[in-house]
Amino acid sequence: MLLGILFLTIQSAPISAQTKVSAFAQAVAEAAARDAEVAEFYRGNGYQPIWTGTQAQDRARRAALLKALSAAGDHGLPDYNIAELKARLTSVASLRDLGRAEVELSKLFLSYAQGVSSGILTPAKVDSGIVRKVPRKNGADLLAELVGSDPAGYLKTLPPKSPEYARLMKEKLRLDRQLANGGWGEPVPANSLKPGQAGQSVVALRNRLIRMGYLSRSASQSYDATIQIAVQQFQQDHGLTADGVAGSGTMDEINTAPEKRLASIVVALERERWTNFERGKRHIWVNLADFTANIVDGGRVTFTTRSVIGKNIHDQRSPEFSDVMEFMVINPTWNVPRSIATKEYLPMLKRNPNAVSHLKLIDSRGRVVNRSAVNFNAFSAKSFPFAIKQPPSSRNALGLVKFMFPNKYNIYLHDTPSKSLFGREVRAFSHGCIRLSDPFDFAYALLAKQTSDPEGTFHKFLNTGRETRVDLVDPVPVHLVYRTAVAPAKGRMNYRRDIYGRDAKIWQALQNAGVALGSVEG
């Protein structure tokens, strides 16, 4: 029985009960001293045991914690090495050891509780573009909640309750099992294949699609219509142009190792824990890796549009964070960010003062500057004294509407005159803001909550040609996320390319923290 000898030496020793309590309390205080939250909890409960006592509730807590720790790998958390933990606990032979064991169990509980509820990593330490604030409960509060609850039931409340988290866990366990049974078989030995071809490479493609679940068992040795449909379905699930041709890009995704897909799922579980908070009954969900922006009502996507995100270069990648959309601006003026004004436009103006003539130079008093009176070569990026603006028009870089959730990163959603980019598979072309393919429809969907004629209301302001702010009566939470692995309610897993390399960094950090895929073959 676990901890069966934990109290044997202690209870049989000829020491007064008061002395035992005092010695135990001293041992707990010493062991907890380096952890402020654990120390706070034990000061508050008078250094009483919650794990190592002989009461039924202490035994129940130990059993519930060990059961939760043994299943931590299902969540993509580190291995807590239960066998070693049990060995350490059963070797307790003194009150000092007992106090240390008590505190060790509390620290293990907090490691698990905080990890499974809000993640084991600090996002911004992994990548400076992940500026998300992750809610983290105070350790003393978590311990107090545990003590006041049924332990097994309480531990079950800690992981995210989102349907996506449950689906990701289910897919992780399924892929774990498939990897143990050989994974998806051998990669396809071809750079590309197309309908009508035949031979061993097509057979390898067929076999891999069967193992992936895209194709029923078949003996076909040619790239026939059945394989073409399977490839199209695969392409749709991986954000590729669904033409049914296994070109080089599609083949790269088909040949991606299942271990890498499993790592993406583990990263997605960590990311889901970072957003383990109330997202809003109505909210906007922008998946940067999927190049989409969705409006979600009551857990159901009610509107979706393609998006363009920041370029994959330093200081232009779109950041990840959550905020609240408060208003839209119809016929917006583009106030050119200083970084763009000095890095891109100032060199052009030095070469030709009449360059970018659609933009206006504004001085510190708000007056339009006559370019012919300015010697642009006299200024550096640091000393450039003007603001640059583009008045409202159909040629405006922001298009005809922008959607504002004021934030220190100067990121927002907006229209664009560059519509052709929405036809690309990879849509990373902006300076960081999110461009929408269907901004008018997006605006109608938002306004539909506050007017019976959203389209008419929008165009009434649009037709004036004047910049107009329209407040949202009910502000809408906005979440800019980055998910390369998504588990839809129906259908197969969806995967996207790690365009910014952020998930690779997260996976490395998770491994450094002790997360592993386990011992598998494939």
Coordinates of C-alpha atoms in Angstrom, one line a residue:
M1 CA 0.0 0.0 0.0
L2 CA 1.4 3.4 -1.0
L3 CA 3.0 5.2 1.9
G4 CA 2.4 2.1 4.0
I5 CA 5.6 2.6 5.9
L6 CA 5.5 6.4 5.7
F7 CA 4.5 6.7 9.4
L8 CA 5.9 3.4 10.8
T9 CA 9.1 4.8 12.3
I10 CA 7.5 8.0 13.2
Q11 CA 4.4 6.6 15.0
S12 CA 6.4 4.0 16.9
A13 CA 9.0 6.4 18.2
P14 CA 8.6 7.5 21.9
I15 CA 8.0 11.2 21.1
S16 CA 5.2 13.3 22.4
A17 CA 2.4 14.3 20.0
Q18 CA 3.1 18.0 20.5
T19 CA 6.8 17.5 19.7
K20 CA 5.9 15.5 16.5
V21 CA 3.6 18.3 15.3
S22 CA 6.2 20.9 16.0
A23 CA 8.9 19.0 14.3
F24 CA 6.7 18.3 11.3
A25 CA 5.7 22.0 11.0
Q26 CA 9.3 23.0 11.1
A27 CA 10.2 20.6 8.4
V28 CA 7.3 21.8 6.2
A29 CA 8.3 25.5 6.8
E30 CA 11.9 24.8 5.8
A31 CA 10.9 22.8 2.7
A32 CA 8.4 25.4 1.5
A33 CA 10.6 28.4 2.2
R34 CA 11.8 28.8 -1.4
D35 CA 8.3 28.7 -2.9
A36 CA 6.4 31.8 -1.8
E37 CA 2.9 30.4 -2.8
V38 CA 3.4 27.0 -1.1
A39 CA 4.8 28.8 2.0
E40 CA 1.8 31.1 2.0
F41 CA -0.6 28.2 1.9
Y42 CA 1.1 26.3 4.8
R43 CA 1.3 29.4 6.9
G44 CA -2.4 29.8 6.4
N45 CA -3.3 26.2 7.4
G46 CA -1.0 26.1 10.4
Y47 CA 1.5 23.7 8.7
Q48 CA -1.0 20.9 8.8
P49 CA -0.6 18.0 6.3
I50 CA -2.9 17.6 3.4
W51 CA -1.2 14.7 1.7
T52 CA 0.8 12.8 4.3
G53 CA -1.7 12.6 7.1
T54 CA -3.5 9.4 8.1
Q55 CA -7.0 10.8 7.5
A56 CA -9.2 9.4 4.7
Q57 CA -9.1 12.8 2.9
D58 CA -5.3 12.7 2.8
R59 CA -5.3 9.3 1.3
A60 CA -7.9 10.4 -1.3
R61 CA -5.8 13.4 -2.3
R62 CA -2.7 11.2 -2.7
A63 CA -4.5 8.7 -4.8
A64 CA -6.2 11.3 -7.0
L65 CA -2.9 13.2 -7.6
L66 CA -1.0 10.0 -8.5
K67 CA -3.7 9.0 -10.9
A68 CA -3.7 12.5 -12.5
L69 CA 0.1 12.5 -12.8
S70 CA 0.2 9.0 -14.3
A71 CA -2.1 10.3 -17.1
A72 CA -0.2 13.6 -17.7
G73 CA 1.2 12.3 -20.9
D74 CA -2.3 12.2 -22.4
H75 CA -2.3 16.0 -22.1
G76 CA 1.2 16.4 -23.7
L77 CA 2.7 17.2 -20.3
P78 CA 6.0 16.0 -18.9
D79 CA 6.5 12.5 -17.5
Y80 CA 6.3 12.8 -13.7
N81 CA 8.0 9.3 -13.2
I82 CA 5.4 7.9 -10.8
A83 CA 7.5 4.8 -9.9
E84 CA 10.3 7.0 -8.7
L85 CA 8.0 9.2 -6.8
K86 CA 6.4 6.3 -5.0
A87 CA 9.8 4.9 -4.1
R88 CA 10.8 8.3 -2.6
L89 CA 7.6 8.5 -0.6
T90 CA 7.8 5.0 0.8
S91 CA 11.4 5.6 1.9
V92 CA 10.4 8.3 4.4
A93 CA 11.9 7.5 7.8
S94 CA 11.8 10.7 9.9
L95 CA 9.7 13.7 10.6
R96 CA 12.1 15.8 8.5
D97 CA 11.6 13.4 5.6
L98 CA 7.8 13.5 6.1
G99 CA 7.7 17.3 6.0
R100 CA 9.8 17.3 2.8
A101 CA 7.4 14.7 1.2
E102 CA 4.4 16.8 2.2
V103 CA 5.9 19.9 0.4
E104 CA 7.1 17.8 -2.6
L105 CA 3.5 16.5 -3.2
S106 CA 2.2 20.1 -3.0
K107 CA 4.7 21.3 -5.5
L108 CA 4.0 18.4 -7.8
F109 CA 0.3 19.2 -7.5
L110 CA 0.9 22.8 -8.4
S111 CA 3.2 21.9 -11.3
Y112 CA 0.5 19.7 -12.7
A113 CA -2.5 21.9 -11.9
Q114 CA -0.9 25.1 -13.4
G115 CA 0.5 23.2 -16.3
V116 CA -2.7 21.4 -17.3
S117 CA -4.8 24.5 -16.9
S118 CA -2.7 27.3 -18.3
G119 CA 0.3 25.6 -19.9
I120 CA 3.9 24.8 -18.8
L121 CA 5.6 27.5 -20.9
T122 CA 5.6 31.3 -20.8
P123 CA 4.7 32.3 -24.4
A124 CA 6.8 35.5 -24.7
K125 CA 9.9 33.7 -23.5
V126 CA 9.5 31.2 -26.4
D127 CA 8.9 33.8 -29.1
S128 CA 8.6 37.6 -28.8
G129 CA 5.7 37.6 -31.2
I130 CA 3.5 35.6 -28.8
V131 CA 2.5 38.5 -26.6
R132 CA -0.5 36.6 -25.2
K133 CA -1.2 37.1 -21.5
V134 CA -1.9 33.7 -20.0
P135 CA -4.1 33.5 -16.9
R136 CA -2.3 31.7 -14.1
K137 CA -3.9 30.9 -10.7
N138 CA -2.1 31.6 -7.5
G139 CA -0.6 28.4 -6.0
A140 CA -1.9 29.0 -2.5
D141 CA -5.4 29.4 -4.0
L142 CA -5.2 26.2 -5.9
L143 CA -4.1 24.3 -2.8
A144 CA -6.9 25.8 -0.8
E145 CA -9.5 24.9 -3.5
L146 CA -8.2 21.3 -3.6
V147 CA -8.5 21.0 0.2
G148 CA -12.1 22.3 0.1
S149 CA -13.2 19.9 -2.8
D150 CA -13.5 16.3 -3.7
P151 CA -9.9 15.8 -4.9
A152 CA -10.6 13.5 -7.9
G153 CA -13.5 15.7 -9.1
Y154 CA -11.4 18.9 -8.6
L155 CA -8.5 17.6 -10.6
K156 CA -10.9 16.8 -13.5
T157 CA -12.0 20.5 -13.6
L158 CA -8.5 21.8 -14.3
P159 CA -7.9 21.1 -18.0
P160 CA -9.6 23.4 -20.6
K161 CA -13.2 22.5 -21.2
S162 CA -13.2 23.6 -24.8
P163 CA -14.4 20.9 -27.3
E164 CA -11.2 21.6 -29.3
Y165 CA -9.0 20.5 -26.3
A166 CA -11.0 17.2 -26.0
R167 CA -10.7 16.5 -29.7
L168 CA -7.0 17.2 -29.7
M169 CA -6.5 14.8 -26.8
K170 CA -8.5 12.2 -28.6
E171 CA -6.5 12.6 -31.8
K172 CA -3.2 12.5 -29.8
L173 CA -4.1 9.2 -28.3
R174 CA -5.2 7.8 -31.7
L175 CA -2.0 8.9 -33.4
D176 CA 0.0 7.5 -30.5
R177 CA -1.6 4.1 -31.1
Q178 CA -1.1 4.3 -34.9
L179 CA 2.6 5.2 -34.4
A180 CA 3.0 2.1 -32.2
N181 CA 1.6 0.1 -35.1
G182 CA 3.9 1.4 -37.8
G183 CA 2.6 4.9 -38.4
W184 CA 1.7 5.7 -42.0
G185 CA 4.2 3.4 -43.6
E186 CA 7.0 4.4 -46.0
P187 CA 7.2 7.9 -47.5
V188 CA 6.3 8.2 -51.2
P189 CA 9.5 8.1 -53.3
A190 CA 8.5 10.8 -55.8
N191 CA 8.7 14.6 -55.9
S192 CA 5.3 14.8 -57.6
L193 CA 2.6 12.6 -59.1
K194 CA -0.4 13.4 -61.2
P195 CA -3.6 11.6 -62.4
G196 CA -2.9 9.0 -65.1
Q197 CA 0.5 7.9 -63.8
A198 CA 1.2 4.4 -62.7
G199 CA 4.0 2.4 -61.0
Q200 CA 5.5 1.8 -57.6
S201 CA 5.5 5.5 -56.6
V202 CA 1.7 5.6 -57.2
V203 CA 1.3 2.4 -55.2
A204 CA 3.3 4.0 -52.3
L205 CA 1.0 7.0 -52.5
R206 CA -2.0 4.8 -52.5
N207 CA -0.7 2.9 -49.4
R208 CA 0.1 6.0 -47.5
L209 CA -3.3 7.5 -48.2
I210 CA -4.9 4.3 -47.0
R211 CA -2.9 4.4 -43.7
M212 CA -3.8 8.1 -43.3
G213 CA -7.5 7.3 -43.6
Y214 CA -8.1 9.1 -46.9
L215 CA -8.6 6.0 -49.0
S216 CA -10.3 2.6 -48.6
R217 CA -8.3 -0.5 -49.1
S218 CA -7.5 -0.8 -52.9
A219 CA -5.3 -2.8 -55.3
S220 CA -5.1 0.0 -57.9
Q221 CA -1.7 0.7 -59.3
S222 CA -2.6 3.8 -61.3
Y223 CA -3.4 7.4 -60.2
D224 CA -7.1 7.0 -60.9
A225 CA -10.1 9.1 -60.0
T226 CA -10.4 7.5 -56.5
I227 CA -6.8 8.5 -55.6
Q228 CA -7.4 11.9 -57.1
I229 CA -10.4 12.5 -54.8
A230 CA -8.4 11.3 -51.8
V231 CA -5.6 13.7 -52.7
Q232 CA -8.1 16.5 -53.0
Q233 CA -9.5 15.7 -49.5
F234 CA -6.0 15.6 -48.1
Q235 CA -5.3 19.0 -49.7
Q236 CA -8.4 20.6 -48.2
D237 CA -7.4 19.3 -44.8
H238 CA -3.9 20.8 -45.2
G239 CA -4.7 24.3 -46.6
L240 CA -3.5 23.4 -50.1
T241 CA -5.1 24.1 -53.5
A242 CA -7.5 21.2 -53.9
D243 CA -6.7 20.2 -57.5
G244 CA -6.1 16.5 -56.8
V245 CA -2.6 16.7 -58.2
A246 CA 0.2 15.6 -55.9
G247 CA 2.6 18.4 -56.8
S248 CA 5.8 19.1 -54.8
G249 CA 4.0 21.1 -52.1
T250 CA 1.3 18.5 -51.6
M251 CA 3.9 15.7 -51.6
D252 CA 5.9 17.4 -48.9
E253 CA 2.8 17.4 -46.7
I254 CA 2.0 13.8 -47.5
N255 CA 5.5 12.7 -46.7
T256 CA 5.6 14.7 -43.4
A257 CA 6.3 12.2 -40.6
P258 CA 3.5 11.3 -38.3
E259 CA 5.8 12.1 -35.4
K260 CA 5.9 15.7 -36.6
R261 CA 2.1 15.8 -36.8
L262 CA 1.9 14.4 -33.3
A263 CA 4.3 17.1 -32.1
S264 CA 2.0 19.7 -33.7
I265 CA -0.9 18.3 -31.7
V266 CA 1.1 18.5 -28.5
V267 CA 1.9 22.1 -29.3
A268 CA -1.8 22.8 -30.0
L269 CA -2.7 21.4 -26.6
E270 CA -0.3 23.8 -25.0
R271 CA -1.6 26.7 -27.0
E272 CA -5.2 25.7 -26.1
R273 CA -4.2 25.9 -22.4
W274 CA -2.9 29.4 -23.0
T275 CA -6.4 30.4 -24.1
N276 CA -8.2 28.6 -21.3
F277 CA -10.4 31.6 -20.4
E278 CA -13.9 32.8 -21.4
R279 CA -13.5 33.8 -25.1
G280 CA -16.9 35.5 -25.4
K281 CA -20.2 34.1 -26.5
R282 CA -19.6 36.0 -29.7
H283 CA -16.0 36.5 -30.6
I284 CA -13.6 36.8 -33.5
W285 CA -11.1 34.0 -34.0
V286 CA -8.2 34.8 -36.4
N287 CA -6.0 31.8 -37.0
L288 CA -2.8 33.3 -38.5
A289 CA -1.5 29.9 -39.6
D290 CA -4.7 29.2 -41.5
F291 CA -5.0 32.7 -43.0
T292 CA -8.6 33.0 -41.9
A293 CA -10.8 35.2 -39.7
N294 CA -14.0 33.8 -38.2
I295 CA -16.9 35.2 -36.3
V296 CA -18.0 32.6 -33.7
D297 CA -21.4 32.7 -32.0
G298 CA -22.2 30.3 -29.2
G299 CA -19.3 28.0 -30.2
R300 CA -20.4 27.9 -33.9
V301 CA -18.6 29.7 -36.8
T302 CA -21.2 32.0 -38.3
F303 CA -18.9 33.8 -40.7
T304 CA -15.5 33.1 -42.2
T305 CA -13.2 35.0 -44.6
R306 CA -9.7 34.6 -45.9
S307 CA -7.1 36.8 -44.5
V308 CA -3.6 38.1 -45.3
I309 CA -1.2 38.3 -42.3
G310 CA 2.2 39.9 -41.7
K311 CA 5.3 39.0 -43.7
N312 CA 7.6 36.4 -42.3
I313 CA 10.3 38.9 -41.6
H314 CA 11.5 40.5 -38.4
D315 CA 9.1 43.2 -37.0
Q316 CA 6.4 42.4 -39.6
R317 CA 5.1 39.1 -38.3
S318 CA 1.5 39.4 -36.9
P319 CA 1.6 39.0 -33.1
E320 CA -0.6 36.7 -31.0
F321 CA -2.8 38.3 -28.4
S322 CA -6.4 38.9 -27.3
D323 CA -8.3 42.2 -27.1
V324 CA -11.7 43.6 -27.6
M325 CA -13.1 45.1 -30.9
E326 CA -14.8 48.4 -30.1
F327 CA -15.6 50.1 -33.4
M328 CA -15.1 50.2 -37.1
V329 CA -13.9 53.1 -39.2
I330 CA -15.6 53.5 -42.6
N331 CA -13.6 55.4 -45.3
P332 CA -10.5 55.4 -43.0
T333 CA -7.4 57.6 -43.3
W334 CA -4.2 55.6 -43.3
N335 CA -1.9 57.1 -40.7
V336 CA 1.3 55.5 -42.0
P337 CA 3.3 53.9 -39.1
R338 CA 6.6 55.7 -38.5
S339 CA 8.5 52.6 -39.1
I340 CA 7.1 52.4 -42.6
A341 CA 7.4 56.1 -43.2
T342 CA 11.1 56.2 -42.4
K343 CA 12.2 52.8 -43.6
E344 CA 10.3 52.6 -46.9
Y345 CA 9.0 56.1 -47.9
L346 CA 11.8 58.4 -46.8
P347 CA 14.4 56.7 -49.1
M348 CA 12.0 57.0 -52.0
L349 CA 11.4 60.7 -51.2
K350 CA 15.1 61.3 -51.1
R351 CA 15.4 60.0 -54.6
N352 CA 12.3 61.7 -55.9
P353 CA 10.4 64.3 -53.8
N354 CA 7.3 63.6 -55.9
A355 CA 7.3 59.9 -55.1
V356 CA 4.2 58.3 -53.6
S357 CA 2.2 61.4 -54.5
H358 CA -1.0 59.8 -53.2
L359 CA 0.4 60.3 -49.7
K360 CA 0.3 63.6 -47.8
L361 CA 3.1 64.9 -45.5
I362 CA 1.8 66.5 -42.3
D363 CA 3.9 68.7 -40.0
S364 CA 3.7 68.9 -36.2
R365 CA 0.9 71.4 -36.4
G366 CA -1.3 69.2 -38.6
R367 CA -0.7 71.2 -41.8
V368 CA -0.1 69.6 -45.2
V369 CA 3.5 70.2 -46.3
N370 CA 4.5 71.4 -49.8
R371 CA 7.1 68.8 -50.8
S372 CA 8.9 71.1 -53.2
A373 CA 10.0 73.2 -50.1
V374 CA 11.5 70.2 -48.3
N375 CA 15.1 68.9 -48.7
F376 CA 14.5 65.2 -47.8
N377 CA 18.2 64.4 -47.9
A378 CA 18.6 66.5 -44.8
F379 CA 16.7 64.0 -42.7
S380 CA 17.6 60.6 -41.2
A381 CA 15.1 58.1 -40.1
K382 CA 15.5 59.5 -36.6
S383 CA 15.2 63.1 -37.4
F384 CA 12.4 62.9 -40.1
P385 CA 9.8 65.5 -38.7
F386 CA 6.7 64.7 -40.7
A387 CA 3.8 62.3 -40.4
I388 CA 2.5 60.7 -43.6
K389 CA -1.2 60.1 -44.2
Q390 CA -3.3 58.7 -47.0
P391 CA -6.8 60.2 -47.3
P392 CA -9.9 58.0 -47.6
S393 CA -10.3 56.5 -51.1
S394 CA -10.7 53.2 -52.8
R395 CA -6.9 53.2 -53.3
N396 CA -6.3 53.6 -49.6
A397 CA -4.0 50.9 -48.2
L398 CA -6.6 50.1 -45.6
G399 CA -9.3 49.9 -48.2
L400 CA -12.7 51.2 -47.3
V401 CA -13.1 50.0 -43.7
K402 CA -11.0 49.0 -40.7
F403 CA -12.0 47.2 -37.5
M404 CA -10.4 48.5 -34.4
F405 CA -9.4 46.8 -31.1
P406 CA -7.0 49.5 -29.8
N407 CA -3.8 47.9 -28.7
K408 CA -0.1 48.9 -28.2
Y409 CA 0.9 46.8 -31.2
N410 CA -1.1 48.9 -33.6
I411 CA -2.7 45.8 -35.1
Y412 CA -6.2 45.8 -36.5
L413 CA -8.3 44.1 -39.2
H414 CA -9.0 46.0 -42.5
D415 CA -10.0 46.0 -46.1
T416 CA -7.4 46.2 -48.9
P417 CA -7.2 47.2 -52.5
S418 CA -4.8 44.3 -53.2
K419 CA -7.5 41.6 -53.7
S420 CA -5.3 39.2 -55.8
L421 CA -3.3 38.1 -52.8
F422 CA -6.3 36.2 -51.4
G423 CA -5.9 33.6 -54.1
R424 CA -2.5 32.5 -52.8
E425 CA -2.1 29.4 -50.6
V426 CA 0.4 31.2 -48.3
R427 CA -0.9 34.7 -47.6
A428 CA 1.8 36.5 -45.5
F429 CA 2.3 39.9 -47.2
S430 CA 1.2 42.7 -44.8
H431 CA 3.2 44.7 -42.3
G432 CA 1.5 42.9 -39.4
C433 CA -2.2 43.9 -39.6
I434 CA -4.8 41.4 -40.8
R435 CA -6.3 42.1 -44.2
L436 CA -9.8 40.6 -44.9
S437 CA -11.0 39.2 -48.2
D438 CA -14.7 40.0 -47.5
P439 CA -14.6 43.1 -45.2
F440 CA -18.0 44.4 -46.2
D441 CA -19.7 41.1 -45.3
F442 CA -17.6 41.0 -42.1
A443 CA -19.0 44.5 -41.3
Y444 CA -22.6 43.5 -42.0
A445 CA -22.2 40.5 -39.7
L446 CA -21.0 42.7 -36.9
L447 CA -23.7 45.4 -37.4
A448 CA -26.5 42.8 -37.7
K449 CA -26.5 42.6 -33.9
Q450 CA -27.4 46.3 -33.6
T451 CA -29.4 47.2 -36.6
S452 CA -32.2 45.6 -38.7
D453 CA -30.5 46.9 -41.9
P454 CA -26.8 46.3 -41.5
E455 CA -26.0 46.6 -45.2
G456 CA -28.0 49.8 -45.6
T457 CA -26.4 51.3 -42.4
F458 CA -22.9 50.5 -43.6
H459 CA -23.4 51.9 -47.1
K460 CA -25.1 55.1 -45.8
F461 CA -21.7 56.0 -44.2
L462 CA -19.6 54.6 -47.0
N463 CA -21.4 56.7 -49.6
T464 CA -20.5 59.9 -47.9
G465 CA -16.8 59.4 -48.7
R466 CA -16.0 60.8 -45.3
E467 CA -14.1 59.1 -42.5
T468 CA -16.8 57.8 -40.0
R469 CA -16.4 55.9 -36.8
V470 CA -19.2 53.4 -36.0
D471 CA -19.1 52.0 -32.5
L472 CA -20.1 48.4 -31.8
V473 CA -23.0 48.5 -29.2
D474 CA -21.6 45.3 -27.8
P475 CA -17.8 45.1 -28.2
V476 CA -16.6 41.8 -29.5
P477 CA -13.5 39.9 -28.1
V478 CA -10.8 39.3 -30.7
H479 CA -8.3 36.4 -30.5
L480 CA -5.3 36.4 -32.8
V481 CA -4.1 32.8 -32.5
Y482 CA -1.7 30.5 -34.4
R483 CA -2.8 26.9 -34.7
T484 CA -1.0 24.5 -37.1
A485 CA -3.1 21.6 -35.8
V486 CA -6.9 21.9 -35.6
A487 CA -9.4 19.2 -34.8
P488 CA -12.7 20.0 -36.4
A489 CA -16.0 18.7 -34.9
K490 CA -16.5 16.6 -38.0
G491 CA -13.9 15.2 -40.4
R492 CA -10.2 14.5 -40.1
M493 CA -7.4 16.6 -38.4
N494 CA -6.4 19.8 -40.2
Y495 CA -2.8 20.8 -40.4
R496 CA -1.1 24.0 -41.6
R497 CA 2.4 25.0 -42.3
D498 CA 4.4 26.6 -39.5
I499 CA 4.9 29.8 -41.5
Y500 CA 6.6 31.8 -38.7
G501 CA 8.5 28.8 -37.2
R502 CA 6.8 29.5 -33.9
D503 CA 5.5 26.0 -33.3
A504 CA 9.0 24.6 -33.9
K505 CA 10.2 26.8 -31.1
I506 CA 7.4 25.8 -28.8
W507 CA 8.0 22.1 -29.4
Q508 CA 11.7 22.6 -28.6
A509 CA 10.8 24.4 -25.4
L510 CA 8.3 21.7 -24.5
Q511 CA 11.0 19.0 -25.0
N512 CA 13.4 21.0 -22.9
A513 CA 10.7 21.0 -20.2
G514 CA 10.5 17.2 -20.3
V515 CA 7.7 16.6 -22.8
A516 CA 8.3 13.6 -25.1
L517 CA 6.3 11.7 -27.7
G518 CA 7.1 8.4 -26.0
S519 CA 8.7 5.3 -27.3
V520 CA 7.1 4.5 -30.7
E521 CA 8.0 2.9 -33.9
G522 CA 7.2 4.2 -37.4

